[in-house]
mmCIF file with all atom_site columns, C-alpha atoms in Angstrom:
data_model
loop_
_atom_site.group_PDB
_atom_site.id
_atom_site.type_symbol
_atom_site.label_atom_id
_atom_site.label_alt_id
_atom_site.label_comp_id
_atom_site.label_asym_id
_atom_site.label_entity_id
_atom_site.label_seq_id
_atom_site.pdbx_PDB_ins_code
_atom_site.Cartn_x
_atom_site.Cartn_y
_atom_site.Cartn_z
_atom_site.occupancy
_atom_site.B_iso_or_equiv
_atom_site.pdbx_formal_charge
_atom_site.auth_seq_id
_atom_site.auth_comp_id
_atom_site.auth_asym_id
_atom_site.auth_atom_id
_atom_site.pdbx_PDB_model_num
ATOM 1   C CA . MET D 1 1   ? 0.000   0.000  0.000   1.00 0.00 ? 1   MET D CA 1
ATOM 2   C CA . PRO D 1 2   ? 2.083   2.979  -1.206  1.00 0.00 ? 2   PRO D CA 1
ATOM 3   C CA . SER D 1 3   ? 1.596   6.509  0.100   1.00 0.00 ? 3   SER D CA 1
ATOM 4   C CA . ILE D 1 4   ? 1.912   9.872  -1.658  1.00 0.00 ? 4   ILE D CA 1
ATOM 5   C CA . ILE D 1 5   ? 2.301   13.218 0.098   1.00 0.00 ? 5   ILE D CA 1
ATOM 6   C CA . ILE D 1 6   ? 1.739   16.385 -1.938  1.00 0.00 ? 6   ILE D CA 1
ATOM 7   C CA . PRO D 1 7   ? 2.438   19.796 -0.360  1.00 0.00 ? 7   PRO D CA 1
ATOM 8   C CA . ALA D 1 8   ? 0.677   22.485 -2.382  1.00 0.00 ? 8   ALA D CA 1
ATOM 9   C CA . HIS D 1 9   ? 0.603   26.279 -2.157  1.00 0.00 ? 9   HIS D CA 1
ATOM 10  C CA . ASN D 1 10  ? -1.799  28.056 -4.545  1.00 0.00 ? 10  ASN D CA 1
ATOM 11  C CA . GLU D 1 11  ? -1.583  25.326 -7.178  1.00 0.00 ? 11  GLU D CA 1
ATOM 12  C CA . GLU D 1 12  ? -5.142  25.505 -8.529  1.00 0.00 ? 12  GLU D CA 1
ATOM 13  C CA . ALA D 1 13  ? -3.827  25.663 -12.099 1.00 0.00 ? 13  ALA D CA 1
ATOM 14  C CA . LEU D 1 14  ? -1.943  22.347 -11.876 1.00 0.00 ? 14  LEU D CA 1
ATOM 15  C CA . ILE D 1 15  ? -3.142  20.339 -8.871  1.00 0.00 ? 15  ILE D CA 1
ATOM 16  C CA . GLY D 1 16  ? -5.806  18.594 -10.965 1.00 0.00 ? 16  GLY D CA 1
ATOM 17  C CA . ASP D 1 17  ? -3.226  17.615 -13.597 1.00 0.00 ? 17  ASP D CA 1
ATOM 18  C CA . CYS D 1 18  ? -0.949  16.424 -10.804 1.00 0.00 ? 18  CYS D CA 1
ATOM 19  C CA . LEU D 1 19  ? -3.579  14.191 -9.198  1.00 0.00 ? 19  LEU D CA 1
ATOM 20  C CA . ARG D 1 20  ? -5.271  12.797 -12.301 1.00 0.00 ? 20  ARG D CA 1
ATOM 21  C CA . PRO D 1 21  ? -2.531  10.334 -13.418 1.00 0.00 ? 21  PRO D CA 1
ATOM 22  C CA . LEU D 1 22  ? -1.984  9.178  -9.836  1.00 0.00 ? 22  LEU D CA 1
ATOM 23  C CA . VAL D 1 23  ? -5.626  8.259  -9.362  1.00 0.00 ? 23  VAL D CA 1
ATOM 24  C CA . SER D 1 24  ? -6.020  6.718  -12.816 1.00 0.00 ? 24  SER D CA 1
ATOM 25  C CA . GLU D 1 25  ? -2.966  4.451  -12.600 1.00 0.00 ? 25  GLU D CA 1
ATOM 26  C CA . GLY D 1 26  ? -4.989  1.911  -10.652 1.00 0.00 ? 26  GLY D CA 1
ATOM 27  C CA . ILE D 1 27  ? -2.523  1.032  -7.894  1.00 0.00 ? 27  ILE D CA 1
ATOM 28  C CA . ASP D 1 28  ? -4.324  -0.935 -5.184  1.00 0.00 ? 28  ASP D CA 1
ATOM 29  C CA . ASP D 1 29  ? -4.808  0.768  -1.802  1.00 0.00 ? 29  ASP D CA 1
ATOM 30  C CA . LEU D 1 30  ? -2.916  3.882  -2.895  1.00 0.00 ? 30  LEU D CA 1
ATOM 31  C CA . GLU D 1 31  ? -2.942  6.560  -0.196  1.00 0.00 ? 31  GLU D CA 1
ATOM 32  C CA . ILE D 1 32  ? -2.844  10.125 -1.567  1.00 0.00 ? 32  ILE D CA 1
ATOM 33  C CA . ILE D 1 33  ? -2.581  13.030 0.871   1.00 0.00 ? 33  ILE D CA 1
ATOM 34  C CA . VAL D 1 34  ? -2.677  16.634 -0.356  1.00 0.00 ? 34  VAL D CA 1
ATOM 35  C CA . VAL D 1 35  ? -1.661  19.361 2.089   1.00 0.00 ? 35  VAL D CA 1
ATOM 36  C CA . PRO D 1 36  ? -2.718  22.830 0.873   1.00 0.00 ? 36  PRO D CA 1
ATOM 37  C CA . ASN D 1 37  ? -0.711  25.304 2.955   1.00 0.00 ? 37  ASN D CA 1
ATOM 38  C CA . ALA D 1 38  ? -1.664  28.972 3.347   1.00 0.00 ? 38  ALA D CA 1
ATOM 39  C CA . CYS D 1 39  ? -3.614  28.812 0.085   1.00 0.00 ? 39  CYS D CA 1
ATOM 40  C CA . THR D 1 40  ? -5.753  31.700 -1.126  1.00 0.00 ? 40  THR D CA 1
ATOM 41  C CA . ASP D 1 41  ? -7.099  29.904 -4.192  1.00 0.00 ? 41  ASP D CA 1
ATOM 42  C CA . ARG D 1 42  ? -9.091  26.736 -5.039  1.00 0.00 ? 42  ARG D CA 1
ATOM 43  C CA . THR D 1 43  ? -6.297  24.191 -4.515  1.00 0.00 ? 43  THR D CA 1
ATOM 44  C CA . ALA D 1 44  ? -8.094  22.381 -1.678  1.00 0.00 ? 44  ALA D CA 1
ATOM 45  C CA . GLU D 1 45  ? -11.468 22.487 -3.429  1.00 0.00 ? 45  GLU D CA 1
ATOM 46  C CA . ILE D 1 46  ? -10.059 20.946 -6.619  1.00 0.00 ? 46  ILE D CA 1
ATOM 47  C CA . ALA D 1 47  ? -8.241  18.231 -4.666  1.00 0.00 ? 47  ALA D CA 1
ATOM 48  C CA . ARG D 1 48  ? -11.431 17.353 -2.769  1.00 0.00 ? 48  ARG D CA 1
ATOM 49  C CA . GLY D 1 49  ? -13.152 16.971 -6.132  1.00 0.00 ? 49  GLY D CA 1
ATOM 50  C CA . PHE D 1 50  ? -11.354 13.628 -6.515  1.00 0.00 ? 50  PHE D CA 1
ATOM 51  C CA . GLY D 1 51  ? -13.507 12.196 -3.739  1.00 0.00 ? 51  GLY D CA 1
ATOM 52  C CA . ASP D 1 52  ? -12.350 9.349  -1.527  1.00 0.00 ? 52  ASP D CA 1
ATOM 53  C CA . ALA D 1 53  ? -9.263  8.783  -3.691  1.00 0.00 ? 53  ALA D CA 1
ATOM 54  C CA . VAL D 1 54  ? -7.584  11.866 -2.193  1.00 0.00 ? 54  VAL D CA 1
ATOM 55  C CA . ARG D 1 55  ? -7.347  12.999 1.423   1.00 0.00 ? 55  ARG D CA 1
ATOM 56  C CA . VAL D 1 56  ? -7.032  16.767 1.885   1.00 0.00 ? 56  VAL D CA 1
ATOM 57  C CA . ILE D 1 57  ? -5.489  18.250 5.035   1.00 0.00 ? 57  ILE D CA 1
ATOM 58  C CA . GLU D 1 58  ? -5.425  22.043 5.050   1.00 0.00 ? 58  GLU D CA 1
ATOM 59  C CA . THR D 1 59  ? -3.164  24.252 7.146   1.00 0.00 ? 59  THR D CA 1
ATOM 60  C CA . GLU D 1 60  ? -2.926  28.010 7.482   1.00 0.00 ? 60  GLU D CA 1
ATOM 61  C CA . THR D 1 61  ? 0.782   27.738 8.248   1.00 0.00 ? 61  THR D CA 1
ATOM 62  C CA . PRO D 1 62  ? 2.894   28.415 5.136   1.00 0.00 ? 62  PRO D CA 1
ATOM 63  C CA . GLY D 1 63  ? 5.959   26.401 4.166   1.00 0.00 ? 63  GLY D CA 1
ATOM 64  C CA . LYS D 1 64  ? 6.656   23.229 2.223   1.00 0.00 ? 64  LYS D CA 1
ATOM 65  C CA . THR D 1 65  ? 8.445   21.337 4.987   1.00 0.00 ? 65  THR D CA 1
ATOM 66  C CA . ASN D 1 66  ? 5.663   22.095 7.471   1.00 0.00 ? 66  ASN D CA 1
ATOM 67  C CA . ALA D 1 67  ? 3.134   20.746 4.958   1.00 0.00 ? 67  ALA D CA 1
ATOM 68  C CA . VAL D 1 68  ? 5.198   17.606 4.337   1.00 0.00 ? 68  VAL D CA 1
ATOM 69  C CA . ASN D 1 69  ? 5.559   16.927 8.065   1.00 0.00 ? 69  ASN D CA 1
ATOM 70  C CA . LEU D 1 70  ? 1.814   17.412 8.565   1.00 0.00 ? 70  LEU D CA 1
ATOM 71  C CA . GLY D 1 71  ? 1.076   15.016 5.724   1.00 0.00 ? 71  GLY D CA 1
ATOM 72  C CA . GLU D 1 72  ? 3.394   12.397 7.186   1.00 0.00 ? 72  GLU D CA 1
ATOM 73  C CA . HIS D 1 73  ? 1.591   12.546 10.508  1.00 0.00 ? 73  HIS D CA 1
ATOM 74  C CA . HIS D 1 74  ? -1.447  11.181 8.666   1.00 0.00 ? 74  HIS D CA 1
ATOM 75  C CA . ALA D 1 75  ? 0.382   8.780  6.325   1.00 0.00 ? 75  ALA D CA 1
ATOM 76  C CA . SER D 1 76  ? 0.569   5.096  7.124   1.00 0.00 ? 76  SER D CA 1
ATOM 77  C CA . ALA D 1 77  ? 2.149   3.333  4.153   1.00 0.00 ? 77  ALA D CA 1
ATOM 78  C CA . PHE D 1 78  ? 5.401   2.632  2.311   1.00 0.00 ? 78  PHE D CA 1
ATOM 79  C CA . PRO D 1 79  ? 6.989   3.077  -0.114  1.00 0.00 ? 79  PRO D CA 1
ATOM 80  C CA . ARG D 1 80  ? 6.325   6.799  0.211   1.00 0.00 ? 80  ARG D CA 1
ATOM 81  C CA . LEU D 1 81  ? 6.386   9.360  -2.591  1.00 0.00 ? 81  LEU D CA 1
ATOM 82  C CA . PHE D 1 82  ? 6.941   13.056 -1.935  1.00 0.00 ? 82  PHE D CA 1
ATOM 83  C CA . LEU D 1 83  ? 5.573   15.010 -4.888  1.00 0.00 ? 83  LEU D CA 1
ATOM 84  C CA . ASP D 1 84  ? 5.394   18.757 -5.520  1.00 0.00 ? 84  ASP D CA 1
ATOM 85  C CA . GLY D 1 85  ? 1.904   20.010 -6.340  1.00 0.00 ? 85  GLY D CA 1
ATOM 86  C CA . ASP D 1 86  ? 2.924   21.425 -9.731  1.00 0.00 ? 86  ASP D CA 1
ATOM 87  C CA . ILE D 1 87  ? 4.538   18.222 -11.067 1.00 0.00 ? 87  ILE D CA 1
ATOM 88  C CA . VAL D 1 88  ? 2.723   15.937 -13.513 1.00 0.00 ? 88  VAL D CA 1
ATOM 89  C CA . LEU D 1 89  ? 3.804   12.299 -13.799 1.00 0.00 ? 89  LEU D CA 1
ATOM 90  C CA . HIS D 1 90  ? 3.400   10.556 -17.137 1.00 0.00 ? 90  HIS D CA 1
ATOM 91  C CA . PRO D 1 91  ? 1.110   7.480  -17.153 1.00 0.00 ? 91  PRO D CA 1
ATOM 92  C CA . GLY D 1 92  ? 3.046   4.503  -15.822 1.00 0.00 ? 92  GLY D CA 1
ATOM 93  C CA . SER D 1 93  ? 5.633   6.644  -14.048 1.00 0.00 ? 93  SER D CA 1
ATOM 94  C CA . LEU D 1 94  ? 4.235   5.921  -10.600 1.00 0.00 ? 94  LEU D CA 1
ATOM 95  C CA . SER D 1 95  ? 4.383   2.127  -10.978 1.00 0.00 ? 95  SER D CA 1
ATOM 96  C CA . ALA D 1 96  ? 7.868   2.272  -12.498 1.00 0.00 ? 96  ALA D CA 1
ATOM 97  C CA . LEU D 1 97  ? 9.038   4.469  -9.653  1.00 0.00 ? 97  LEU D CA 1
ATOM 98  C CA . PHE D 1 98  ? 7.891   2.085  -6.929  1.00 0.00 ? 98  PHE D CA 1
ATOM 99  C CA . GLU D 1 99  ? 9.301   -0.903 -8.837  1.00 0.00 ? 99  GLU D CA 1
ATOM 100 C CA . THR D 1 100 ? 12.721  0.777  -8.854  1.00 0.00 ? 100 THR D CA 1
ATOM 101 C CA . LEU D 1 101 ? 12.855  0.546  -5.054  1.00 0.00 ? 101 LEU D CA 1
ATOM 102 C CA . THR D 1 102 ? 14.364  -2.933 -4.845  1.00 0.00 ? 102 THR D CA 1
ATOM 103 C CA . GLY D 1 103 ? 17.549  -4.372 -3.391  1.00 0.00 ? 103 GLY D CA 1
ATOM 104 C CA . ASP D 1 104 ? 19.942  -1.664 -2.232  1.00 0.00 ? 104 ASP D CA 1
ATOM 105 C CA . THR D 1 105 ? 17.909  1.132  -3.854  1.00 0.00 ? 105 THR D CA 1
ATOM 106 C CA . HIS D 1 106 ? 16.174  3.121  -1.111  1.00 0.00 ? 106 HIS D CA 1
ATOM 107 C CA . ILE D 1 107 ? 15.338  6.335  -2.960  1.00 0.00 ? 107 ILE D CA 1
ATOM 108 C CA . ALA D 1 108 ? 14.185  6.843  -6.556  1.00 0.00 ? 108 ALA D CA 1
ATOM 109 C CA . SER D 1 109 ? 12.942  9.666  -8.761  1.00 0.00 ? 109 SER D CA 1
ATOM 110 C CA . PRO D 1 110 ? 11.373  9.855  -12.232 1.00 0.00 ? 110 PRO D CA 1
ATOM 111 C CA . LYS D 1 111 ? 13.397  11.464 -15.001 1.00 0.00 ? 111 LYS D CA 1
ATOM 112 C CA . PRO D 1 112 ? 12.573  15.189 -15.244 1.00 0.00 ? 112 PRO D CA 1
ATOM 113 C CA . GLU D 1 113 ? 11.156  16.442 -18.543 1.00 0.00 ? 113 GLU D CA 1
ATOM 114 C CA . PHE D 1 114 ? 11.457  20.224 -18.601 1.00 0.00 ? 114 PHE D CA 1
ATOM 115 C CA . LEU D 1 115 ? 8.556   21.842 -20.412 1.00 0.00 ? 115 LEU D CA 1
ATOM 116 C CA . CYS D 1 116 ? 9.682   25.210 -21.824 1.00 0.00 ? 116 CYS D CA 1
ATOM 117 C CA . GLU D 1 117 ? 6.471   26.114 -23.629 1.00 0.00 ? 117 GLU D CA 1
ATOM 118 C CA . GLY D 1 118 ? 6.192   29.912 -23.839 1.00 0.00 ? 118 GLY D CA 1
ATOM 119 C CA . ALA D 1 119 ? 9.627   30.431 -22.281 1.00 0.00 ? 119 ALA D CA 1
ATOM 120 C CA . SER D 1 120 ? 12.109  33.017 -23.507 1.00 0.00 ? 120 SER D CA 1
ATOM 121 C CA . LEU D 1 121 ? 15.192  32.015 -25.508 1.00 0.00 ? 121 LEU D CA 1
ATOM 122 C CA . GLY D 1 122 ? 17.470  32.483 -22.513 1.00 0.00 ? 122 GLY D CA 1
ATOM 123 C CA . VAL D 1 123 ? 15.342  30.158 -20.381 1.00 0.00 ? 123 VAL D CA 1
ATOM 124 C CA . ARG D 1 124 ? 15.180  27.529 -23.127 1.00 0.00 ? 124 ARG D CA 1
ATOM 125 C CA . LEU D 1 125 ? 18.948  27.621 -23.597 1.00 0.00 ? 125 LEU D CA 1
ATOM 126 C CA . PHE D 1 126 ? 19.484  27.262 -19.862 1.00 0.00 ? 126 PHE D CA 1
ATOM 127 C CA . TYR D 1 127 ? 17.300  24.173 -19.596 1.00 0.00 ? 127 TYR D CA 1
ATOM 128 C CA . ARG D 1 128 ? 18.908  22.689 -22.673 1.00 0.00 ? 128 ARG D CA 1
ATOM 129 C CA . SER D 1 129 ? 22.272  22.970 -20.913 1.00 0.00 ? 129 SER D CA 1
ATOM 130 C CA . LEU D 1 130 ? 20.943  20.861 -18.035 1.00 0.00 ? 130 LEU D CA 1
ATOM 131 C CA . ARG D 1 131 ? 21.291  17.782 -20.224 1.00 0.00 ? 131 ARG D CA 1
ATOM 132 C CA . ALA D 1 132 ? 24.999  17.872 -19.368 1.00 0.00 ? 132 ALA D CA 1
ATOM 133 C CA . ASN D 1 133 ? 24.419  18.080 -15.608 1.00 0.00 ? 133 ASN D CA 1
ATOM 134 C CA . LYS D 1 134 ? 24.513  14.668 -13.957 1.00 0.00 ? 134 LYS D CA 1
ATOM 135 C CA . TYR D 1 135 ? 22.170  15.822 -11.193 1.00 0.00 ? 135 TYR D CA 1
ATOM 136 C CA . PHE D 1 136 ? 19.211  16.031 -13.587 1.00 0.00 ? 136 PHE D CA 1
ATOM 137 C CA . GLY D 1 137 ? 18.109  12.587 -14.669 1.00 0.00 ? 137 GLY D CA 1
ATOM 138 C CA . ARG D 1 138 ? 20.491  10.439 -12.612 1.00 0.00 ? 138 ARG D CA 1
ATOM 139 C CA . GLY D 1 139 ? 20.172  9.434  -8.991  1.00 0.00 ? 139 GLY D CA 1
ATOM 140 C CA . ALA D 1 140 ? 17.541  10.912 -6.682  1.00 0.00 ? 140 ALA D CA 1
ATOM 141 C CA . PRO D 1 141 ? 16.339  13.514 -5.936  1.00 0.00 ? 141 PRO D CA 1
ATOM 142 C CA . ASN D 1 142 ? 17.141  14.766 -9.406  1.00 0.00 ? 142 ASN D CA 1
ATOM 143 C CA . GLY D 1 143 ? 15.260  17.993 -10.066 1.00 0.00 ? 143 GLY D CA 1
ATOM 144 C CA . SER D 1 144 ? 12.005  16.248 -10.969 1.00 0.00 ? 144 SER D CA 1
ATOM 145 C CA . GLY D 1 145 ? 10.094  17.503 -7.930  1.00 0.00 ? 145 GLY D CA 1
ATOM 146 C CA . ALA D 1 146 ? 9.435   13.899 -6.900  1.00 0.00 ? 146 ALA D CA 1
ATOM 147 C CA . PHE D 1 147 ? 11.217  11.213 -4.917  1.00 0.00 ? 147 PHE D CA 1
ATOM 148 C CA . ALA D 1 148 ? 10.058  7.931  -3.401  1.00 0.00 ? 148 ALA D CA 1
ATOM 149 C CA . VAL D 1 149 ? 11.687  6.211  -0.443  1.00 0.00 ? 149 VAL D CA 1
ATOM 150 C CA . THR D 1 150 ? 11.507  2.819  1.196   1.00 0.00 ? 150 THR D CA 1
ATOM 151 C CA . GLU D 1 151 ? 10.573  2.512  4.853   1.00 0.00 ? 151 GLU D CA 1
ATOM 152 C CA . GLN D 1 152 ? 14.212  1.808  5.675   1.00 0.00 ? 152 GLN D CA 1
ATOM 153 C CA . GLY D 1 153 ? 15.319  4.851  3.718   1.00 0.00 ? 153 GLY D CA 1
ATOM 154 C CA . ARG D 1 154 ? 12.778  7.108  5.427   1.00 0.00 ? 154 ARG D CA 1
ATOM 155 C CA . SER D 1 155 ? 14.002  5.980  8.855   1.00 0.00 ? 155 SER D CA 1
ATOM 156 C CA . ARG D 1 156 ? 17.307  7.804  8.316   1.00 0.00 ? 156 ARG D CA 1
ATOM 157 C CA . TRP D 1 157 ? 15.991  11.186 9.425   1.00 0.00 ? 157 TRP D CA 1
ATOM 158 C CA . GLY D 1 158 ? 13.225  12.528 11.633  1.00 0.00 ? 158 GLY D CA 1
ATOM 159 C CA . GLU D 1 159 ? 10.927  15.340 10.608  1.00 0.00 ? 159 GLU D CA 1
ATOM 160 C CA . PHE D 1 160 ? 11.907  17.481 7.642   1.00 0.00 ? 160 PHE D CA 1
ATOM 161 C CA . PRO D 1 161 ? 13.858  20.486 8.976   1.00 0.00 ? 161 PRO D CA 1
ATOM 162 C CA . LYS D 1 162 ? 12.668  23.984 8.138   1.00 0.00 ? 162 LYS D CA 1
ATOM 163 C CA . ILE D 1 163 ? 15.132  24.690 5.330   1.00 0.00 ? 163 ILE D CA 1
ATOM 164 C CA . ILE D 1 164 ? 14.957  25.746 1.686   1.00 0.00 ? 164 ILE D CA 1
ATOM 165 C CA . ALA D 1 165 ? 16.956  22.844 0.257   1.00 0.00 ? 165 ALA D CA 1
ATOM 166 C CA . ASP D 1 166 ? 14.783  20.009 1.528   1.00 0.00 ? 166 ASP D CA 1
ATOM 167 C CA . ASP D 1 167 ? 15.658  17.852 -1.497  1.00 0.00 ? 167 ASP D CA 1
ATOM 168 C CA . GLY D 1 168 ? 19.361  18.441 -0.862  1.00 0.00 ? 168 GLY D CA 1
ATOM 169 C CA . TYR D 1 169 ? 18.917  17.432 2.769   1.00 0.00 ? 169 TYR D CA 1
ATOM 170 C CA . VAL D 1 170 ? 17.258  14.188 1.716   1.00 0.00 ? 170 VAL D CA 1
ATOM 171 C CA . GLU D 1 171 ? 19.855  13.481 -0.983  1.00 0.00 ? 171 GLU D CA 1
ATOM 172 C CA . LEU D 1 172 ? 22.654  13.540 1.590   1.00 0.00 ? 172 LEU D CA 1
ATOM 173 C CA . GLN D 1 173 ? 20.998  10.746 3.598   1.00 0.00 ? 173 GLN D CA 1
ATOM 174 C CA . PHE D 1 174 ? 21.882  8.218  0.890   1.00 0.00 ? 174 PHE D CA 1
ATOM 175 C CA . ALA D 1 175 ? 25.004  6.851  -0.764  1.00 0.00 ? 175 ALA D CA 1
ATOM 176 C CA . GLU D 1 176 ? 25.121  7.282  -4.549  1.00 0.00 ? 176 GLU D CA 1
ATOM 177 C CA . HIS D 1 177 ? 24.568  3.556  -5.175  1.00 0.00 ? 177 HIS D CA 1
ATOM 178 C CA . GLU D 1 178 ? 21.335  3.673  -3.142  1.00 0.00 ? 178 GLU D CA 1
ATOM 179 C CA . ALA D 1 179 ? 19.730  6.384  -5.316  1.00 0.00 ? 179 ALA D CA 1
ATOM 180 C CA . LYS D 1 180 ? 18.375  5.805  -8.815  1.00 0.00 ? 180 LYS D CA 1
ATOM 181 C CA . THR D 1 181 ? 16.356  7.509  -11.520 1.00 0.00 ? 181 THR D CA 1
ATOM 182 C CA . SER D 1 182 ? 13.536  5.291  -12.731 1.00 0.00 ? 182 SER D CA 1
ATOM 183 C CA . GLU D 1 183 ? 13.858  3.967  -16.279 1.00 0.00 ? 183 GLU D CA 1
ATOM 184 C CA . GLY D 1 184 ? 10.114  4.301  -16.802 1.00 0.00 ? 184 GLY D CA 1
ATOM 185 C CA . PRO D 1 185 ? 8.115   7.348  -17.944 1.00 0.00 ? 185 PRO D CA 1
ATOM 186 C CA . GLY D 1 186 ? 9.225   10.618 -16.415 1.00 0.00 ? 186 GLY D CA 1
ATOM 187 C CA . ALA D 1 187 ? 7.816   13.748 -14.797 1.00 0.00 ? 187 ALA D CA 1
ATOM 188 C CA . ILE D 1 188 ? 6.796   17.007 -16.453 1.00 0.00 ? 188 ILE D CA 1
ATOM 189 C CA . VAL D 1 189 ? 8.491   19.995 -14.818 1.00 0.00 ? 189 VAL D CA 1
ATOM 190 C CA . ARG D 1 190 ? 7.273   23.371 -16.054 1.00 0.00 ? 190 ARG D CA 1
ATOM 191 C CA . ALA D 1 191 ? 10.069  25.871 -16.599 1.00 0.00 ? 191 ALA D CA 1
ATOM 192 C CA . PRO D 1 192 ? 9.575   29.567 -15.802 1.00 0.00 ? 192 PRO D CA 1
ATOM 193 C CA . THR D 1 193 ? 8.779   31.684 -18.830 1.00 0.00 ? 193 THR D CA 1
ATOM 194 C CA . THR D 1 194 ? 11.090  34.645 -18.150 1.00 0.00 ? 194 THR D CA 1
ATOM 195 C CA . PHE D 1 195 ? 14.770  34.907 -17.318 1.00 0.00 ? 195 PHE D CA 1
ATOM 196 C CA . ASP D 1 196 ? 13.973  37.081 -14.277 1.00 0.00 ? 196 ASP D CA 1
ATOM 197 C CA . ALA D 1 197 ? 11.771  34.315 -12.883 1.00 0.00 ? 197 ALA D CA 1
ATOM 198 C CA . LEU D 1 198 ? 14.506  31.763 -13.570 1.00 0.00 ? 198 LEU D CA 1
ATOM 199 C CA . LEU D 1 199 ? 17.039  33.963 -11.792 1.00 0.00 ? 199 LEU D CA 1
ATOM 200 C CA . LYS D 1 200 ? 14.818  34.127 -8.695  1.00 0.00 ? 200 LYS D CA 1
ATOM 201 C CA . ILE D 1 201 ? 14.514  30.324 -8.671  1.00 0.00 ? 201 ILE D CA 1
ATOM 202 C CA . LYS D 1 202 ? 18.266  29.792 -9.014  1.00 0.00 ? 202 LYS D CA 1
ATOM 203 C CA . THR D 1 203 ? 19.014  32.460 -6.389  1.00 0.00 ? 203 THR D CA 1
ATOM 204 C CA . ARG D 1 204 ? 16.727  30.690 -3.930  1.00 0.00 ? 204 ARG D CA 1
ATOM 205 C CA . ALA D 1 205 ? 18.392  27.364 -4.756  1.00 0.00 ? 205 ALA D CA 1
ATOM 206 C CA . ARG D 1 206 ? 21.836  28.865 -4.108  1.00 0.00 ? 206 ARG D CA 1
ATOM 207 C CA . LEU D 1 207 ? 20.656  30.301 -0.798  1.00 0.00 ? 207 LEU D CA 1
ATOM 208 C CA . GLY D 1 208 ? 19.306  26.868 0.075   1.00 0.00 ? 208 GLY D CA 1
ATOM 209 C CA . GLN D 1 209 ? 22.710  25.273 -0.490  1.00 0.00 ? 209 GLN D CA 1
ATOM 210 C CA . HIS D 1 210 ? 24.424  27.857 1.734   1.00 0.00 ? 210 HIS D CA 1
ATOM 211 C CA . GLU D 1 211 ? 21.796  27.309 4.430   1.00 0.00 ? 211 GLU D CA 1
ATOM 212 C CA . LEU D 1 212 ? 22.246  23.534 4.214   1.00 0.00 ? 212 LEU D CA 1
ATOM 213 C CA . LYS D 1 213 ? 26.021  23.872 4.673   1.00 0.00 ? 213 LYS D CA 1
ATOM 214 C CA . ALA D 1 214 ? 25.564  26.238 7.602   1.00 0.00 ? 214 ALA D CA 1
ATOM 215 C CA . LYS D 1 215 ? 22.934  24.206 9.462   1.00 0.00 ? 215 LYS D CA 1
ATOM 216 C CA . HIS D 1 216 ? 24.065  20.672 8.604   1.00 0.00 ? 216 HIS D CA 1
ATOM 217 C CA . PRO D 1 217 ? 27.842  20.814 7.959   1.00 0.00 ? 217 PRO D CA 1
ATOM 218 C CA . ASN D 1 218 ? 28.478  17.227 9.056   1.00 0.00 ? 218 ASN D CA 1
ATOM 219 C CA . LEU D 1 219 ? 25.871  15.960 6.633   1.00 0.00 ? 219 LEU D CA 1
ATOM 220 C CA . VAL D 1 220 ? 27.277  17.997 3.737   1.00 0.00 ? 220 VAL D CA 1
ATOM 221 C CA . ALA D 1 221 ? 30.790  16.762 4.507   1.00 0.00 ? 221 ALA D CA 1
ATOM 222 C CA . ARG D 1 222 ? 29.759  13.194 3.673   1.00 0.00 ? 222 ARG D CA 1
ATOM 223 C CA . ARG D 1 223 ? 29.494  13.934 -0.050  1.00 0.00 ? 223 ARG D CA 1
ATOM 224 C CA . VAL D 1 224 ? 32.799  14.515 -1.856  1.00 0.00 ? 224 VAL D CA 1
ATOM 225 C CA . PRO D 1 225 ? 32.394  17.014 -4.756  1.00 0.00 ? 225 PRO D CA 1
ATOM 226 C CA . ARG D 1 226 ? 33.832  16.201 -8.164  1.00 0.00 ? 226 ARG D CA 1
ATOM 227 C CA . PRO D 1 227 ? 34.494  19.547 -9.878  1.00 0.00 ? 227 PRO D CA 1
ATOM 228 C CA . GLY D 1 228 ? 34.614  19.714 -13.657 1.00 0.00 ? 228 GLY D CA 1
ATOM 229 C CA . ARG D 1 229 ? 32.380  16.719 -14.297 1.00 0.00 ? 229 ARG D CA 1
ATOM 230 C CA . THR D 1 230 ? 29.512  18.759 -15.756 1.00 0.00 ? 230 THR D CA 1
ATOM 231 C CA . LEU D 1 231 ? 31.907  20.829 -17.898 1.00 0.00 ? 231 LEU D CA 1
ATOM 232 C CA . ARG D 1 232 ? 33.430  17.678 -19.366 1.00 0.00 ? 232 ARG D CA 1
ATOM 233 C CA . ARG D 1 233 ? 29.987  16.295 -20.210 1.00 0.00 ? 233 ARG D CA 1
ATOM 234 C CA . MET D 1 234 ? 29.046  19.569 -21.935 1.00 0.00 ? 234 MET D CA 1
#
């Protein structure tokens, strides 16, 4: 009986697209929990429209990690998928993702498919360059906005800390050989349309990395960087 936790903040435009393939995949006893946090739109209403297939737990407290922790308090199953509310999995991606969690693999993500529809040339060129970055499309988390863990893998940390780089925090809990990208269908990740919006996203990501190093230096020290690898691939 797998479980899915979806934190969502003002995602009325995409939450339906996010939930639809999960519900229609037909996985027995699938537990889907959506946590709308500090929403001022119809996110919760749209999620409730899926009936008994989706459990909605609202909170007025903003923040992704708070929403994830709240969702986990109500979750009861493994493997467990953490999915951003604006990510859309292709049909079959969910099953392939859970099937990847075998043997020594304790965390898995779908391959990210960056959708640049309506984006400026600068944004499209940036996302094209990501093909050379090992982080995107290999291992997990991998920039897809989704990662699934086994019960053993989830036992490696307590509640999600209140930090920006929650994916980075999770990534450092696992050795490289324990993390895989699923070979099945991937996940649609919508790119920002303007370079200014992209810059804000990347600035926040950089701040998240600095915060992670400052608050969890021992955890960061476990992973040995390999400079120049992306440049060689490009």
